[in-house]
Short mmCIF file of C-alpha atoms in Angstrom, two decimals:
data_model
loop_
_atom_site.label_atom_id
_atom_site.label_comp_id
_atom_site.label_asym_id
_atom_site.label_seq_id
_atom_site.Cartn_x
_atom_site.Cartn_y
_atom_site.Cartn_z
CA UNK A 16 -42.78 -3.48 24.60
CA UNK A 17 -42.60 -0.58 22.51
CA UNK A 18 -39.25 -0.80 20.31
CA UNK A 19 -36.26 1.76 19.77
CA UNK A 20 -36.76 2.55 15.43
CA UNK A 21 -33.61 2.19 13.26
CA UNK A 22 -34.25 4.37 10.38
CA UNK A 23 -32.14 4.69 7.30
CA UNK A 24 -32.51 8.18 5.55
CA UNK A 25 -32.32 8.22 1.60
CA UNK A 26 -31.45 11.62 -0.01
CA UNK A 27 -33.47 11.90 -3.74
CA UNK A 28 -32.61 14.03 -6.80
CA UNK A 29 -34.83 14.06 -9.29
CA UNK A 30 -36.88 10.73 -7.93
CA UNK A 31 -33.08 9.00 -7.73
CA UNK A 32 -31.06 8.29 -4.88
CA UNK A 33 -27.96 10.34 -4.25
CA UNK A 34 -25.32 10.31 -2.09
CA UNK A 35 -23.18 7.42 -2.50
CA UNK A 36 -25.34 4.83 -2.64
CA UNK A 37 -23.13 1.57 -2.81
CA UNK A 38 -25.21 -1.67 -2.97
CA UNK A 39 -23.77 -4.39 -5.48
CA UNK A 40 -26.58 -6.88 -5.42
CA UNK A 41 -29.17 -4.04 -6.46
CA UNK A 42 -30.00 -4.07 -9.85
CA UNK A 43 -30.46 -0.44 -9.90
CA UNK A 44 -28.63 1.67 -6.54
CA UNK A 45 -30.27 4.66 -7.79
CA UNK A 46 -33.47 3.61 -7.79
CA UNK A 47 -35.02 4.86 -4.18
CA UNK A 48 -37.59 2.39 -4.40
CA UNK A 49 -35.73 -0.71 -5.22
CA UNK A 50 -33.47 0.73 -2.06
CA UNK A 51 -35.93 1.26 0.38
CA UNK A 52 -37.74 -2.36 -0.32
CA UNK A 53 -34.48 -3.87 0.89
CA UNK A 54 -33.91 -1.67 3.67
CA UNK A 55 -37.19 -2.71 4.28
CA UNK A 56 -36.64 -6.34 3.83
CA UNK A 57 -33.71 -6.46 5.96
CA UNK A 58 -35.96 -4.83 9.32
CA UNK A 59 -35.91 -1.14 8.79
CA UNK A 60 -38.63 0.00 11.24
CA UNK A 61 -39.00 2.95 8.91
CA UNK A 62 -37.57 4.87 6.18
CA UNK A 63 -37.08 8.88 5.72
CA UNK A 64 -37.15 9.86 1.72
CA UNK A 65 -35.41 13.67 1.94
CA UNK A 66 -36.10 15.48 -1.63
CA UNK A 67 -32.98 17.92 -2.09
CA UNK A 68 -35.01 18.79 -5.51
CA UNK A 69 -34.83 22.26 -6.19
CA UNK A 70 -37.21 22.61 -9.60
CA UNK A 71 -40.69 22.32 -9.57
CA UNK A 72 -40.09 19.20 -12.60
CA UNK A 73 -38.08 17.65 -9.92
CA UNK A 74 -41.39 17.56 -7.25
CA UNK A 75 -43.67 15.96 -9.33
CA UNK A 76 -41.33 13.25 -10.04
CA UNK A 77 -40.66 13.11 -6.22
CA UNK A 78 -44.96 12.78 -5.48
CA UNK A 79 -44.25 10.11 -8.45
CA UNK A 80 -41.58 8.58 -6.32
CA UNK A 81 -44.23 8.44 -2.84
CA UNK A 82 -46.58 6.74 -4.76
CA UNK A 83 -44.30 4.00 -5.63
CA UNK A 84 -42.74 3.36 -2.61
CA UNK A 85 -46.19 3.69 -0.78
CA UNK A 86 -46.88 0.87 -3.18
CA UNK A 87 -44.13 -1.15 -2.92
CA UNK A 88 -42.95 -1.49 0.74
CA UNK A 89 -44.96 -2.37 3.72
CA UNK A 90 -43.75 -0.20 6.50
CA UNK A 91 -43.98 3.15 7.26
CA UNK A 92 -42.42 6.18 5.73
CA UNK A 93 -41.80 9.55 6.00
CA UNK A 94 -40.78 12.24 3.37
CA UNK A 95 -39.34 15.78 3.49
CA UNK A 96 -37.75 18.63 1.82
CA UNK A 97 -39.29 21.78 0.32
CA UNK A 98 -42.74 21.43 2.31
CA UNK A 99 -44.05 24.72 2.39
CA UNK A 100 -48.27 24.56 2.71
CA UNK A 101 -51.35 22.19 3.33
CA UNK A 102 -51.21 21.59 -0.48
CA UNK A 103 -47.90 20.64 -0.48
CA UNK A 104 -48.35 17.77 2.12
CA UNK A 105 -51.72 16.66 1.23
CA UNK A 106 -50.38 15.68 -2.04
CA UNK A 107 -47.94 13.68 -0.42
CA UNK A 108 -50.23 12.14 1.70
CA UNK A 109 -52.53 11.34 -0.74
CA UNK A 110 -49.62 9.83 -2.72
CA UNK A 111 -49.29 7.41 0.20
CA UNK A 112 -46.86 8.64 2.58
CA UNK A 113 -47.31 8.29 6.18
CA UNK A 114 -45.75 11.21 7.82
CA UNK A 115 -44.06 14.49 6.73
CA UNK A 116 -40.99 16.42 7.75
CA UNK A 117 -41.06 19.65 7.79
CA UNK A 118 -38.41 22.49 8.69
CA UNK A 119 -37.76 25.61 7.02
CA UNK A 120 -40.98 26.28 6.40
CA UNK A 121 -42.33 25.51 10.34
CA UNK A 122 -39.59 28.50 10.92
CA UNK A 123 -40.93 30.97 8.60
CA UNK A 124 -44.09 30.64 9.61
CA UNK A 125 -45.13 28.62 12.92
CA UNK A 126 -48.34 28.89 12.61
CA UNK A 127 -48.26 25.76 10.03
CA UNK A 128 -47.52 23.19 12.27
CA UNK A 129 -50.74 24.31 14.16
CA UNK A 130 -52.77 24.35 11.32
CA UNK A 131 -51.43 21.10 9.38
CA UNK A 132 -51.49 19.12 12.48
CA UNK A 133 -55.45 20.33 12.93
CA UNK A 134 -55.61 19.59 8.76
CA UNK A 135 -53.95 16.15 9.25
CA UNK A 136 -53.40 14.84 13.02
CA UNK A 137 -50.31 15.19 14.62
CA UNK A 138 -49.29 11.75 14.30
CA UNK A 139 -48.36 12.84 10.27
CA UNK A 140 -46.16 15.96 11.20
CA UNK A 141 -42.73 15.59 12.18
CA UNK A 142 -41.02 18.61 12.96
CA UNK A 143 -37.07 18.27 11.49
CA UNK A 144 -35.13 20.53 13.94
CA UNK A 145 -31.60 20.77 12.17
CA UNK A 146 -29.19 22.56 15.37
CA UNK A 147 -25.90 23.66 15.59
CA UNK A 148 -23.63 24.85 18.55
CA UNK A 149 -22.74 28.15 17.69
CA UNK A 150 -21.33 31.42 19.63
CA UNK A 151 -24.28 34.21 19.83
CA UNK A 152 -24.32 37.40 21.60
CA UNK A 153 -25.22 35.51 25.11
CA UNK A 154 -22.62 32.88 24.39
CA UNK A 155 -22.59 29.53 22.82
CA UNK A 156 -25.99 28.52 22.41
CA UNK A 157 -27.81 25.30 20.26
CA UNK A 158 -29.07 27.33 17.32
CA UNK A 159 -31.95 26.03 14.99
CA UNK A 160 -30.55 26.03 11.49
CA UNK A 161 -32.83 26.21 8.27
CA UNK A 162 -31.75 25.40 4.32
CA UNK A 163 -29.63 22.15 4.76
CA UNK A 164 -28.11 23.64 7.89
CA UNK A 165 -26.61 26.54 6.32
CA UNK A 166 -28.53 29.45 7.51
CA UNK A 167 -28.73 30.15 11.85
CA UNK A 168 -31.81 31.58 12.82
CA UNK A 169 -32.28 33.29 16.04
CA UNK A 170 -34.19 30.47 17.67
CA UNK A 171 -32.92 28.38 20.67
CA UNK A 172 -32.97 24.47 19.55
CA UNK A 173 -33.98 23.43 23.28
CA UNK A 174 -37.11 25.77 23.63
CA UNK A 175 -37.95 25.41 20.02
CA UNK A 176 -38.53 21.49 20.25
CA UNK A 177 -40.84 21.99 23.29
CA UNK A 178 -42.61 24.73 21.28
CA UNK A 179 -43.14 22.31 18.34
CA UNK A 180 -44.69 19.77 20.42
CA UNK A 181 -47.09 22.42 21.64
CA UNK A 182 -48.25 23.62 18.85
CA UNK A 183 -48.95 20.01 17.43
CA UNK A 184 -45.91 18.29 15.89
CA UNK A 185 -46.65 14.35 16.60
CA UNK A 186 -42.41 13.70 16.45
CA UNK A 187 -39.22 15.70 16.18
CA UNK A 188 -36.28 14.39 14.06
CA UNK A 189 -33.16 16.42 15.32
CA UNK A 190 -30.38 16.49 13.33
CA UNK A 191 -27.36 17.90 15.28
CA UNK A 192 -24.75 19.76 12.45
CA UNK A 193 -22.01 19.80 14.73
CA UNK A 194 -21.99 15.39 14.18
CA UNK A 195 -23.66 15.48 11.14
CA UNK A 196 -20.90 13.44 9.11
CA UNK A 197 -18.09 12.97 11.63
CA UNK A 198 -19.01 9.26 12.20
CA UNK A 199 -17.71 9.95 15.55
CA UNK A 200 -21.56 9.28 17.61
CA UNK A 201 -24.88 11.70 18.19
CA UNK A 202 -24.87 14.51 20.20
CA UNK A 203 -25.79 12.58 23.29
CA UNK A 204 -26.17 15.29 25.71
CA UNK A 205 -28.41 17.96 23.58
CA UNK A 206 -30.74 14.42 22.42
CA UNK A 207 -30.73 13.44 26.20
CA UNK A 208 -32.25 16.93 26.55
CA UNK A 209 -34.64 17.34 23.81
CA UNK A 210 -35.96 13.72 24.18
CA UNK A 211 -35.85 14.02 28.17
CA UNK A 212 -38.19 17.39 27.75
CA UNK A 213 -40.79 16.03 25.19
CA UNK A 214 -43.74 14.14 25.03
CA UNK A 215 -43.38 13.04 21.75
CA UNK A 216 -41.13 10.69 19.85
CA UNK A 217 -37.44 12.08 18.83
CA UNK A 218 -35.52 10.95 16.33
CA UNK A 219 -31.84 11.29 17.04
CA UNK A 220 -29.88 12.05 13.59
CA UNK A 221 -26.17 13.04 12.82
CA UNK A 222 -22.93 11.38 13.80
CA UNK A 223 -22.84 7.86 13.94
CA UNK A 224 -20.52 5.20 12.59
CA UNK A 225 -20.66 2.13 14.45
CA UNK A 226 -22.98 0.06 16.20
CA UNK A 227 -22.27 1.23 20.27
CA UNK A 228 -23.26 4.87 18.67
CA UNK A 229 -26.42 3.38 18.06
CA UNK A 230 -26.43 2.21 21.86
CA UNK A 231 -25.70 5.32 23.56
CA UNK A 232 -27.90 7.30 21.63
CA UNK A 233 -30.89 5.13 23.22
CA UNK A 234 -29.70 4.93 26.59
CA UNK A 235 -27.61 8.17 27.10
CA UNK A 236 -29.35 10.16 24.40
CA UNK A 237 -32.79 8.68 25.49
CA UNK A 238 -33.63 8.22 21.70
CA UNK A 239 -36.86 7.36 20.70
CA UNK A 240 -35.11 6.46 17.34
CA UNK A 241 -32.04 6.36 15.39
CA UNK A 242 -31.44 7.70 11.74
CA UNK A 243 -28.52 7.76 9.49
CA UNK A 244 -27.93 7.48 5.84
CA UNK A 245 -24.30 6.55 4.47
CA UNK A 246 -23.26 4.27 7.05
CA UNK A 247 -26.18 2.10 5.93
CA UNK A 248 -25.85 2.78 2.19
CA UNK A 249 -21.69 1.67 1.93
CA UNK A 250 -22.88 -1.00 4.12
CA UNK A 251 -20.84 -0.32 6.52
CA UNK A 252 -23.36 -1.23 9.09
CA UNK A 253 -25.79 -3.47 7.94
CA UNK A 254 -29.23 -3.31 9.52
CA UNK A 255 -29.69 -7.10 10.78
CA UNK A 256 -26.72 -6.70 12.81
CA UNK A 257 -26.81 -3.62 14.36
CA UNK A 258 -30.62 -4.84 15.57
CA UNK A 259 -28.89 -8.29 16.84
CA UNK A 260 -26.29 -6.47 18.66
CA UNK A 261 -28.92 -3.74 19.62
CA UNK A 262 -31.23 -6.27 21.06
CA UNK A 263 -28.08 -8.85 22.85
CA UNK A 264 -27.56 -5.70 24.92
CA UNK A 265 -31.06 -6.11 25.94
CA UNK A 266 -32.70 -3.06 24.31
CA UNK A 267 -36.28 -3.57 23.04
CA UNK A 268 -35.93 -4.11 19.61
CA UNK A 269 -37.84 -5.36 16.95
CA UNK A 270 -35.92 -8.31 14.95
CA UNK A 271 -38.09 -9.78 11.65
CA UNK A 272 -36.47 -13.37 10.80
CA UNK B 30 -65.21 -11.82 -4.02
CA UNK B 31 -66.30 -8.47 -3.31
CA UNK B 32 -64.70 -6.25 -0.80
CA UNK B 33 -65.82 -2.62 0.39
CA UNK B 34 -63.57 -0.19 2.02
CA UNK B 35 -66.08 2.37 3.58
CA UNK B 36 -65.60 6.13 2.80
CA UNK B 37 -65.60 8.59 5.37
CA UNK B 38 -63.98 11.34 6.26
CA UNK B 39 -60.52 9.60 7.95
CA UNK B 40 -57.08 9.63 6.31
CA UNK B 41 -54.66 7.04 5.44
CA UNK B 42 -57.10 5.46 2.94
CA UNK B 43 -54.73 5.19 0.73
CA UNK B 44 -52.39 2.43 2.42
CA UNK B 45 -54.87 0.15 3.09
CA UNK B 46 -55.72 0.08 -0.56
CA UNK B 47 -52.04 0.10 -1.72
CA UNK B 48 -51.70 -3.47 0.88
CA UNK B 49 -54.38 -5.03 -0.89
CA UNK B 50 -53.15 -4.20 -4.01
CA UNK B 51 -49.88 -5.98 -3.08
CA UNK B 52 -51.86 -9.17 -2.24
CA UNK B 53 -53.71 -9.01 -5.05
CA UNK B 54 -57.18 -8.03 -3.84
CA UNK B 55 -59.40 -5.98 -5.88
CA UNK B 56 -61.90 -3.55 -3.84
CA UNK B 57 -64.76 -1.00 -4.19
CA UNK B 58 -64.20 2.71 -2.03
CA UNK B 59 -67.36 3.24 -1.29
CA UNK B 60 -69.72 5.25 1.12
CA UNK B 61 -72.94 3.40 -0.83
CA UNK B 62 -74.95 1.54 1.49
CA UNK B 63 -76.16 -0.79 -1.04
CA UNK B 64 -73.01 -1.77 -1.90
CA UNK B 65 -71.67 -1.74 1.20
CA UNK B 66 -74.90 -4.45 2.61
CA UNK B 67 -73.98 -6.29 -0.67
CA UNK B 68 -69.96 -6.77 0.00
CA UNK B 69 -68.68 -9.66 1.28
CA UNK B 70 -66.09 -8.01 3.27
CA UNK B 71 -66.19 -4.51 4.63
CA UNK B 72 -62.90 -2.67 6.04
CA UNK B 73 -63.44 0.00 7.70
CA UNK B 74 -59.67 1.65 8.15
CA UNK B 75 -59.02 5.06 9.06
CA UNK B 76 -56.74 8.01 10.47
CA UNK B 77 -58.70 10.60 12.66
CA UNK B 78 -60.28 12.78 15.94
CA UNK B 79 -63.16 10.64 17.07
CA UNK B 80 -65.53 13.68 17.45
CA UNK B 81 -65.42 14.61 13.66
CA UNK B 82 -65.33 11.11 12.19
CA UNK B 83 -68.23 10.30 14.53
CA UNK B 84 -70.07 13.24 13.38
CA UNK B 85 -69.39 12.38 9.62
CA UNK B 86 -71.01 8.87 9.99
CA UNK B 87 -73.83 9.93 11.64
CA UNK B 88 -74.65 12.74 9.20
CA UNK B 89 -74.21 10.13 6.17
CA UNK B 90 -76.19 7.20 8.48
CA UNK B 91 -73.10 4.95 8.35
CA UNK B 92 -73.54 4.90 11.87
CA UNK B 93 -76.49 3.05 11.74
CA UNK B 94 -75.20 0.77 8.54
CA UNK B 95 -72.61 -0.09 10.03
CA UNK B 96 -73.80 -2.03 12.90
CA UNK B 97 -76.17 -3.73 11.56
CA UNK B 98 -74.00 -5.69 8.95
CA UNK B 99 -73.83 -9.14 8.78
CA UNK B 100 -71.29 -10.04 6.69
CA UNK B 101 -67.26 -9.84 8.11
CA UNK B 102 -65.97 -6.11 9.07
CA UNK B 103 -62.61 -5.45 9.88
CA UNK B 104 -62.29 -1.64 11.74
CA UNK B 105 -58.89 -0.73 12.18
CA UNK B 106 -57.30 2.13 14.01
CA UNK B 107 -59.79 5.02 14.47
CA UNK B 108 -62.02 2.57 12.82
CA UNK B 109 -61.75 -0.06 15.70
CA UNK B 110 -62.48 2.74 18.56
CA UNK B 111 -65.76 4.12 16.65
CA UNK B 112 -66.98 0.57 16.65
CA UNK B 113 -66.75 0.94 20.64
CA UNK B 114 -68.99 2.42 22.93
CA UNK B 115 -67.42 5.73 24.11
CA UNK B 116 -64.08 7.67 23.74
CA UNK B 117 -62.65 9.72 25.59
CA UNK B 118 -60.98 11.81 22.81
CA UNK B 119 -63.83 14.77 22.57
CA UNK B 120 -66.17 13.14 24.93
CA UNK B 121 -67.77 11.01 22.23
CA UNK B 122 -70.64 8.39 21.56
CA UNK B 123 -69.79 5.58 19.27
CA UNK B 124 -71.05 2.87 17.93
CA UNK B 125 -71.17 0.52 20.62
CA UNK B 126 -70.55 -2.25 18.48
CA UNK B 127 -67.86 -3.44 21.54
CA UNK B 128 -68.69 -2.55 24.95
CA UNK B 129 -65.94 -1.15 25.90
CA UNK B 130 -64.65 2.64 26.43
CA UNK B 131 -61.63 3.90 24.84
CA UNK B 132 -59.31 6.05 27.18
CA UNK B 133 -56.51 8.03 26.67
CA UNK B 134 -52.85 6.67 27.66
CA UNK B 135 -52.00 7.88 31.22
CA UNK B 136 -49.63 11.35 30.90
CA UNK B 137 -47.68 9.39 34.13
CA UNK B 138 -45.23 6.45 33.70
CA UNK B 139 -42.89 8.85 31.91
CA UNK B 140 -44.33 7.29 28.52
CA UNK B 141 -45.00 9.27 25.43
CA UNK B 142 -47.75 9.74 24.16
CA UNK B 143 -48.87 8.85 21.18
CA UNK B 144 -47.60 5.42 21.63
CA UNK B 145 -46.10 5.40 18.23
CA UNK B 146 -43.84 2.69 16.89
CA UNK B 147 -43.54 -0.77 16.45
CA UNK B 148 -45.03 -3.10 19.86
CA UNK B 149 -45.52 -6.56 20.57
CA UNK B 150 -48.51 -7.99 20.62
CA UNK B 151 -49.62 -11.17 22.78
CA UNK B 152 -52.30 -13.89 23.98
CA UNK B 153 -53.73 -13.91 20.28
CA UNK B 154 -56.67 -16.26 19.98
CA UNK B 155 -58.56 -14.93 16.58
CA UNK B 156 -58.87 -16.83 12.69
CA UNK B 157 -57.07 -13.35 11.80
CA UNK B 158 -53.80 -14.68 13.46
CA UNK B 159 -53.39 -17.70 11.97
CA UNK B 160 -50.12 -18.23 10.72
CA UNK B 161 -48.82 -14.98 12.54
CA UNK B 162 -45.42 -16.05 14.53
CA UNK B 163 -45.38 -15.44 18.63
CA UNK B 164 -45.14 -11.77 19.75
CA UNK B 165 -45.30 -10.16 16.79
CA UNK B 166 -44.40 -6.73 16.22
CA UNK B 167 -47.02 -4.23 14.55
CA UNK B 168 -47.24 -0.52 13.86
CA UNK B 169 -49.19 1.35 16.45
CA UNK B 170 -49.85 5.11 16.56
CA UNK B 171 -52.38 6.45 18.67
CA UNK B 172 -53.15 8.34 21.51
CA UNK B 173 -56.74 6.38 23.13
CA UNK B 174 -56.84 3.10 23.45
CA UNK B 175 -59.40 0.14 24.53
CA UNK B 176 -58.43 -1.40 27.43
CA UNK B 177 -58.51 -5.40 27.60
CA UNK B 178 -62.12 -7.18 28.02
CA UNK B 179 -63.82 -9.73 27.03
CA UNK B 180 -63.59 -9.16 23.44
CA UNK B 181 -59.91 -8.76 23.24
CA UNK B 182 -58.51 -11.25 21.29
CA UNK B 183 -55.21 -9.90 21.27
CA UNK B 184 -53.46 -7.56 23.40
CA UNK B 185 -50.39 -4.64 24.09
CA UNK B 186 -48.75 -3.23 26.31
CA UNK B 187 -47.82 0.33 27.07
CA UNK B 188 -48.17 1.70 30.32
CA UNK B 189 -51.07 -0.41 30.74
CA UNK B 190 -52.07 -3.41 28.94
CA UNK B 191 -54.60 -2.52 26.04
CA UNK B 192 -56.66 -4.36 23.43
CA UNK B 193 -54.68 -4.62 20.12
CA UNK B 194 -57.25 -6.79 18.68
CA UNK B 195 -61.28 -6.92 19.51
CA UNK B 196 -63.72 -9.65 18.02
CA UNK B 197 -67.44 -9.99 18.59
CA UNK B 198 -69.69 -12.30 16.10
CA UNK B 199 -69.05 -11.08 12.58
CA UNK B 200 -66.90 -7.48 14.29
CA UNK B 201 -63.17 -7.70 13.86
CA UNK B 202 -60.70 -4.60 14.96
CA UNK B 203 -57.35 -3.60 15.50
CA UNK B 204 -55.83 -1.22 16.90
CA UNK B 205 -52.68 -1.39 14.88
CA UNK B 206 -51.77 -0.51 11.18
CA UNK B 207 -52.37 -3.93 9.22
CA UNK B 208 -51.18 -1.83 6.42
CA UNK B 209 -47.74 -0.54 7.38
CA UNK B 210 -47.10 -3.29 9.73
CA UNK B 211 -44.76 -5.74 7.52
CA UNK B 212 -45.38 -9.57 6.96
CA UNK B 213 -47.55 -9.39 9.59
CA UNK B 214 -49.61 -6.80 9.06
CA UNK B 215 -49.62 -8.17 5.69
CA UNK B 216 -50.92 -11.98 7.23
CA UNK B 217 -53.62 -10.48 9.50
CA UNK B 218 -55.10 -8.11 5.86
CA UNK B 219 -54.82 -11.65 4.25
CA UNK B 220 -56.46 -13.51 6.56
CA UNK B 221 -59.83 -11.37 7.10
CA UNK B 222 -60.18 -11.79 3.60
CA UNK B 223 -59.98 -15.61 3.62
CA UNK B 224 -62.64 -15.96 6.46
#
């Protein structure tokens, strides 16, 4: 049976991991490599690498970074931040990634998911859709957010994510803003709709901090997968036991020892 | 030993040659036909639309090479469905190494599609197996699959039961990513090279 994905995120600066990273038996925390093997080791099913790079020094050390986790671990991986053209991602996917994310850009200019998921196959394009629950002129509406979440656009999250998967994205990875950080669960009810509507995998991101958030998300929130970042880096859920307790409650997970 | 990853026009070349790495195989990329009749193993891996990668071999005459090897060759992904008869992904002829047609998941059932993640796989009778533990999980991500006959040595499910492994004289396939698919994946790469 086809198995709900627990996916840690890891946020990169300059081909190091930011965003307090607190592992004690790595020799290294900061190395995104070293990081992801474990992650990895312990039954990741995959592994997001987000490059929050700014300077173009900072994205060849990033492509640098691909190639040596493409190297190192043996399960799949995507990375995002700052993709912009067909240049930009065949690099990466020459440099031995398996999918990329894409956001800001896929707003500016729609057209590119069309024409990198012709260039590439869908199954490499992931569509990031970062949303936000915001008042507009017709009342509160989920609003698709671009730039880390800090600029709205005018574009409806709901019809957006059905308009990604028609022009070719293979997955979307939603990231609600309004849980993002509040450890308090996903936003159950907007994933439940977004996941309900598609055809293609979603990735439920934003919100949790315990194990049960986990749960709902993939039976209330009809997840495809789960992502998060510091609850798994302070360890304050550690991956082999949120998949026992994932799989106990009879979920179809995938457990490695 | 020599081993020959065939060049073509697919993607996700670059995986398959980072796993071997980490086992400690050495290979040749190569679309050469002498070298490729000369290998000792040939993988044939591979990302892509059947229509254009079918279309690429034929213009370079790999789709006659192919075939016609003798020695082990280990298709996987878009790999293992051009080694079968007919897909339905663009209506096209392959290489009919496996009888079999490969069809494209059912829209019904409430299933996405592609089937992309990490699935089970079952009844596995093949030397590539060995050592593999029960119901192991690999990485799967596609859209057309082979459904179970008399080649299938090891099978999936999702919405219907499909081949996940096919394996006819010196022909081995999968469906799945060897590559990206942990230990396993990792035992299954190890153990076409020790046949």
């Amino acid at each position: 049976m086809l198995t709900k994905r627990i996916i840690p995120c890891l946020d990169v600066k300059d081909g190091r991991t930011v965003k307090g990273v607190n592992f004690v038996n790595l020799r290294d925390a900061g190395d995104a490599v070293e990081l992801g093997a474990l992650y990895a080791a312990q039954g990741a099913d995959e592994l997001v690498y987000l490059d929050i790079t700014a300077t173009v020094d900072g994205r060849s050390t990033f492509i640098d970074l691909v190639r040596r986790v493409a190297q190192t671990i043996n399960i799949p991986f995507t990375v995002g931040g700052g993709i912009s053209s067909i240049a930009d991602v065949s690099a990466l996917l020459h440099a031995g990634a398996d999918k990329v994310s894409i956001n800001s850009a896929a707003v500016r200019n729609r057209d590119l998911i069309n024409e990198l998921s012709l260039e590439f196959g869908s199954q490499c394009i992931v569509v990031a859709i970062d949303t936000r629950y915001i008042e507009t002129e017709s009342g509160h509406e989920h609003i698709v957010h671009t730039h880390g979440g800090r600029k709205a656009t005018e574009i409806r999250s709901i019809p957006w994510a059905k308009e990604v998967e028609e022009r070719g994205a293979g997955e979307i990875l939603l990231t609600s803003m309004d849980t993002d950080g509040t450890k308090a669960g996903f936003a159950l009810e907007l994933t439940a709709t977004i996941s309900g509507n598609a055809n293609i995998p979603v990735i439920a991101s934003g919100g949790a901090g315990n194990m049960e958030h986990f749960y709902d998300v993939f039976t209330k929130g009809k997840a495809d997968a789960g992502l998060a970042a510091s609850i798994f880096h302070f360890r304050e859920i550690d991956i082999p036991d949120l998949k026992d307790y994932l799989k106990n409650k009879d979920l179809p997970i995938r457990i490695t020892r | 030993m020599k081993t020959v990853i065939i060049k073509y026009n697919a993607g996700n070349v670059q995986s398959v040659m980072y796993a071997l790495d980490r086992i400690g195989a050495s290979y040749l990329y190569t679309d050469d036909e002498a070298e490729i009749r000369s290998a000792d193993k040939v993988i044939f891996p591979g990302v892509g639309e059947a229509s254009t990668t079918m279309s690429y071999l034929r213009n370079v005459g790999l789709d006659k090479v192919i075939p016609s090897l003798k020695q082990p060759v280990f298709g996987t992904c878009i790999g293992m469905q051009l080694m079968c008869r007919f897909s339905e992904e663009n209506n096209t002829e392959c290489m009919g190494i496996f009888d079999v047609d490969v069809k494209r998941f059912p829209a019904s059932a409430g299933l996405k599609v592609p089937h992309m993640g990490w699935n089970n796989i079952s009844d596995y009778q093949s030397p590539l197996t060995d050592g593999v533990p029960d119901n192991a999980y690999l990485y799967f991500v596609h859209s057309y699959a082979a459904p179970v006959c008399e080649y299938t040595v090891a099978s999936c499910d999702y919405a219907l039961p499909f081949s996940a492994m096919l394996h006819k004289d010196n022909f081995y396939a999968a469906q799945f990513h060897c590559e990206i698919s942990g230990n396993a994946g990792q035992q299954i790469l190890e153990n076409f090279l020790k046949i």
